[in-house]
Coordinates of C-alpha atoms and ligand atoms in Angstrom, one line a residue:
M1 CA 7.6 -10.6 13.9
K2 CA 7.7 -11.1 10.2
I3 CA 6.1 -8.2 8.4
L4 CA 5.0 -7.9 4.8
I5 CA 5.2 -4.3 3.5
T6 CA 3.9 -3.0 0.2
A7 CA 5.4 0.2 -1.1
G8 CA 5.6 2.6 -4.1
P9 CA 3.2 2.9 -7.1
T10 CA 2.0 0.3 -9.4
R11 CA 1.8 0.6 -13.2
E12 CA -1.0 -0.4 -15.5
Y13 CA -0.1 -0.7 -19.2
L14 CA -2.2 0.5 -22.1
D15 CA 0.3 -0.9 -24.6
D16 CA 3.9 -2.1 -24.4
V17 CA 5.3 1.3 -23.8
R18 CA 2.6 3.4 -22.1
F19 CA 1.2 3.0 -18.6
L20 CA -1.0 4.7 -16.0
S21 CA 0.6 5.2 -12.6
N22 CA 0.9 7.9 -9.8
A23 CA 3.6 10.0 -8.2
S24 CA 4.2 7.8 -5.1
S25 CA 7.9 8.0 -4.1
G26 CA 7.8 4.9 -1.9
K27 CA 9.4 6.8 0.9
M28 CA 6.8 5.9 3.6
G29 CA 6.9 2.2 2.7
Y30 CA 10.7 2.1 2.6
A31 CA 10.9 4.0 5.9
L32 CA 8.7 1.4 7.4
A33 CA 10.8 -1.4 6.1
E34 CA 13.9 0.3 7.5
A35 CA 12.3 0.8 10.9
A36 CA 11.0 -2.7 11.1
V37 CA 14.5 -4.2 10.2
A38 CA 16.2 -1.9 12.7
A39 CA 13.7 -3.1 15.4
G40 CA 14.8 -6.7 14.7
H41 CA 11.8 -7.9 12.6
G42 CA 11.8 -10.0 9.5
V43 CA 10.7 -7.9 6.5
V44 CA 9.3 -8.8 3.1
L45 CA 9.2 -5.6 1.0
V46 CA 7.1 -5.8 -2.2
S47 CA 7.6 -2.6 -4.1
G48 CA 6.6 -1.0 -7.3
P49 CA 9.1 1.1 -9.4
V50 CA 10.8 3.7 -7.2
A51 CA 14.2 5.4 -7.0
L52 CA 15.1 4.0 -3.6
E53 CA 17.4 1.2 -2.3
P54 CA 15.7 -1.5 -0.3
P55 CA 17.1 -1.7 3.3
A56 CA 19.8 -4.3 3.8
G57 CA 18.3 -7.3 5.6
A58 CA 14.8 -7.1 4.0
E59 CA 13.6 -9.8 1.5
F60 CA 12.9 -7.7 -1.6
H61 CA 10.4 -8.3 -4.4
S62 CA 10.4 -5.8 -7.2
V63 CA 7.1 -5.6 -9.2
E64 CA 5.4 -3.4 -11.7
T65 CA 1.7 -4.1 -12.1
T66 CA -1.0 -4.5 -9.5
G67 CA -1.4 -8.1 -10.6
Q68 CA 2.3 -8.8 -9.9
M69 CA 2.1 -7.1 -6.5
H70 CA -1.0 -9.1 -5.7
E71 CA 0.8 -12.4 -6.6
A72 CA 3.9 -11.5 -4.6
C73 CA 1.8 -10.6 -1.6
L74 CA -0.3 -13.8 -1.8
R75 CA 2.9 -15.9 -1.9
S76 CA 4.5 -14.1 1.1
F77 CA 1.5 -13.4 3.4
P78 CA 1.1 -16.9 4.8
G79 CA 4.7 -16.8 6.2
C80 CA 4.1 -13.4 7.8
D81 CA 2.5 -12.2 11.0
G82 CA 0.9 -9.1 9.4
V83 CA 1.0 -6.7 6.5
I84 CA 1.4 -2.9 6.2
G85 CA -0.1 -1.7 2.9
A86 CA 1.8 1.5 2.1
A87 CA 1.7 1.1 -1.7
A88 CA -0.2 3.6 -3.8
V89 CA -1.9 0.9 -5.9
C90 CA -3.6 1.9 -9.2
D91 CA -7.3 1.5 -8.7
Y92 CA -8.0 1.1 -12.4
R93 CA -6.3 -0.6 -15.4
P94 CA -7.0 -0.4 -19.1
R95 CA -9.4 -3.3 -19.9
E96 CA -7.1 -4.4 -22.7
R97 CA -3.3 -4.2 -23.1
F98 CA -2.4 -3.7 -26.7
A99 CA 0.6 -5.5 -28.1
G100 CA 3.3 -3.1 -29.4
K101 CA 2.7 0.7 -29.6
L102 CA -0.7 2.1 -30.3
A103 CA -0.5 4.4 -33.3
K104 CA -2.3 7.7 -33.7
T105 CA -5.4 7.6 -35.8
G106 CA -6.1 11.4 -36.1
G107 CA -9.2 11.0 -33.8
P108 CA -9.8 10.7 -30.1
L109 CA -8.8 7.6 -28.3
V110 CA -11.4 6.1 -25.9
V111 CA -10.0 3.7 -23.3
D112 CA -12.1 1.4 -21.1
F113 CA -10.8 1.1 -17.6
V114 CA -11.7 -1.7 -15.1
E115 CA -10.9 -1.9 -11.4
T116 CA -7.8 -3.6 -10.3
V117 CA -7.8 -6.3 -7.6
D118 CA -7.8 -4.8 -4.1
I119 CA -4.7 -6.5 -2.6
L120 CA -5.2 -5.4 1.0
A121 CA -8.8 -6.3 1.0
D122 CA -8.0 -9.8 -0.4
L123 CA -5.3 -10.3 2.3
G124 CA -7.7 -8.8 4.9
W125 CA -10.5 -11.3 4.2
Q126 CA -8.1 -14.3 4.5
K127 CA -6.0 -13.0 7.4
E128 CA -7.0 -15.5 10.1
H129 CA -4.7 -14.7 13.0
R130 CA -2.7 -12.1 11.1
W131 CA -3.0 -8.4 11.4
I132 CA -3.6 -5.8 8.6
V133 CA -2.6 -2.1 8.7
G134 CA -3.7 0.0 5.7
F135 CA -3.0 3.5 4.6
A136 CA -5.7 5.9 3.3
L137 CA -4.7 9.0 1.3
E138 CA -7.7 11.2 1.3
S139 CA -8.5 14.7 0.1
Q140 CA -12.2 15.1 1.1
N141 CA -14.4 13.4 3.7
A142 CA -11.0 12.1 4.9
R143 CA -11.9 10.4 8.2
N144 CA -15.2 8.9 6.9
N145 CA -13.4 7.5 3.9
A146 CA -10.7 6.0 6.0
L147 CA -13.2 4.4 8.3
R148 CA -15.1 2.9 5.3
K149 CA -11.8 1.4 4.0
L150 CA -10.9 0.1 7.5
G151 CA -14.1 -1.9 7.4
A152 CA -14.1 -2.9 3.7
K153 CA -10.6 -4.2 3.9
N154 CA -11.0 -5.9 7.3
C155 CA -8.0 -3.9 8.6
N156 CA -6.9 -3.8 12.3
A157 CA -5.9 -0.2 11.9
I158 CA -5.6 2.4 9.2
V159 CA -3.3 5.3 8.8
L160 CA -5.0 8.4 7.4
N161 CA -2.8 10.9 5.5
H162 CA -3.3 13.5 2.9
P163 CA -2.1 14.3 -0.7
Q164 CA 0.7 16.6 0.7
A165 CA 2.4 13.3 1.8
I166 CA 3.2 12.4 -1.9
G167 CA 6.9 12.8 -2.5
S168 CA 7.4 14.6 0.8
E169 CA 10.0 13.8 3.5
S170 CA 7.4 14.5 6.2
N171 CA 3.9 13.5 6.9
R172 CA 0.9 14.3 9.1
V173 CA -1.1 11.2 9.9
E174 CA -3.9 9.9 12.2
L175 CA -3.7 6.3 13.2
I176 CA -7.2 4.9 13.6
D177 CA -7.7 1.6 15.4
R178 CA -10.3 -1.1 14.5
T179 CA -12.9 0.5 16.8
G180 CA -12.6 3.8 14.9
K181 CA -10.8 5.5 17.8
T182 CA -7.8 7.8 17.2
A183 CA -4.9 5.7 18.5
A184 CA -2.3 8.4 17.7
T185 CA -1.5 11.5 15.6
W186 CA 1.9 12.1 14.3
N187 CA 3.3 15.2 12.4
A188 CA 6.9 14.4 11.7
G189 CA 9.5 13.1 9.2
K190 CA 8.5 9.8 7.5
A191 CA 11.4 7.9 9.3
E192 CA 10.1 9.0 12.7
I193 CA 6.5 8.2 11.8
A194 CA 7.7 4.8 10.6
R195 CA 9.4 4.1 13.9
S196 CA 6.3 5.2 15.9
L197 CA 4.0 3.0 13.8
I198 CA 6.3 -0.1 14.2
T199 CA 6.4 0.5 18.0
W200 CA 2.6 0.8 18.1
I201 CA 2.3 -2.4 16.0
E202 CA 4.6 -4.2 18.4
S203 CA 2.6 -3.1 21.4
E204 CA -0.8 -4.1 19.7
F205 CA 0.1 -7.3 17.9
G206 CA 3.5 -8.4 19.1
P207 CA 4.1 -11.4 21.4
R208 CA 3.1 -10.7 24.9
Ligands
C5P301 O1 -6.5 3.1 -2.8 P1 -7.1 3.0 -1.4 O2 -7.4 4.3 -0.8 O3 -8.3 2.1 -1.4 O4 -5.9 2.4 -0.5 C1 -6.2 2.0 0.8 C2 -5.2 0.9 1.2 O5 -5.5 -0.2 0.4 C3 -3.8 1.2 1.1 O6 -3.1 0.5 2.2 C4 -3.4 0.6 -0.2 O7 -2.0 0.1 -0.2 C5 -4.3 -0.6 -0.3 N1 -4.7 -1.0 -1.7 C6 -4.4 -2.3 -2.2 N2 -4.8 -2.6 -3.4 C7 -5.6 -1.8 -4.2 C8 -5.9 -0.5 -3.7 C9 -5.5 -0.1 -2.4 O8 -3.7 -3.0 -1.5 N3 -6.0 -2.1 -5.4

């Protein structure tokens, strides 16, 4: 199979030197890319800024903003069999990006934020024969939120995990299939979870 994987955080700039982002390390997405390459799959890794080396053998696209990640995914998706959305994409961006560096005024600064494009949902609604696996990082109403995202993004499965996953070497996840059933639960290192998820994807969506 040829698998598109998104990884890491995105950045949304307020001006030319300041941005909104999050603490995603990219470890889960890179572990998935590594596991998919090791299993003999073609991999396109689209990643926000992280301190990790992309695995040898993967086609690598380095991006910063959600818009850039979206464009890179739209270009690669038609040539892939499916996508795993492991990126921690910013949900909001400042409405305006100011040129240069905003100066202090002595008063409060009010910034208007607008929603970013939902990359996975966009791919999900144009997937045709391709499969979509999302991640959902949830702190409350976790399973219900994951089920809502599974439907809203037209995913074939969603991996529910929790804020403790951020920056950690390990993870505790529930894999939920498109019917809402628990397909697996894994509590292990991210490399092991990545191998298990790739094996599950092969059995569900691979050539028979
Ligand atoms: O941020 P959210 O909880 O909605 O993320 C769920 C899934 O959707 C993840 O797989 C994430 O990579 C993806 N996503 C995306 N574009 C966004 C927001 C989330 O691809 N703007």
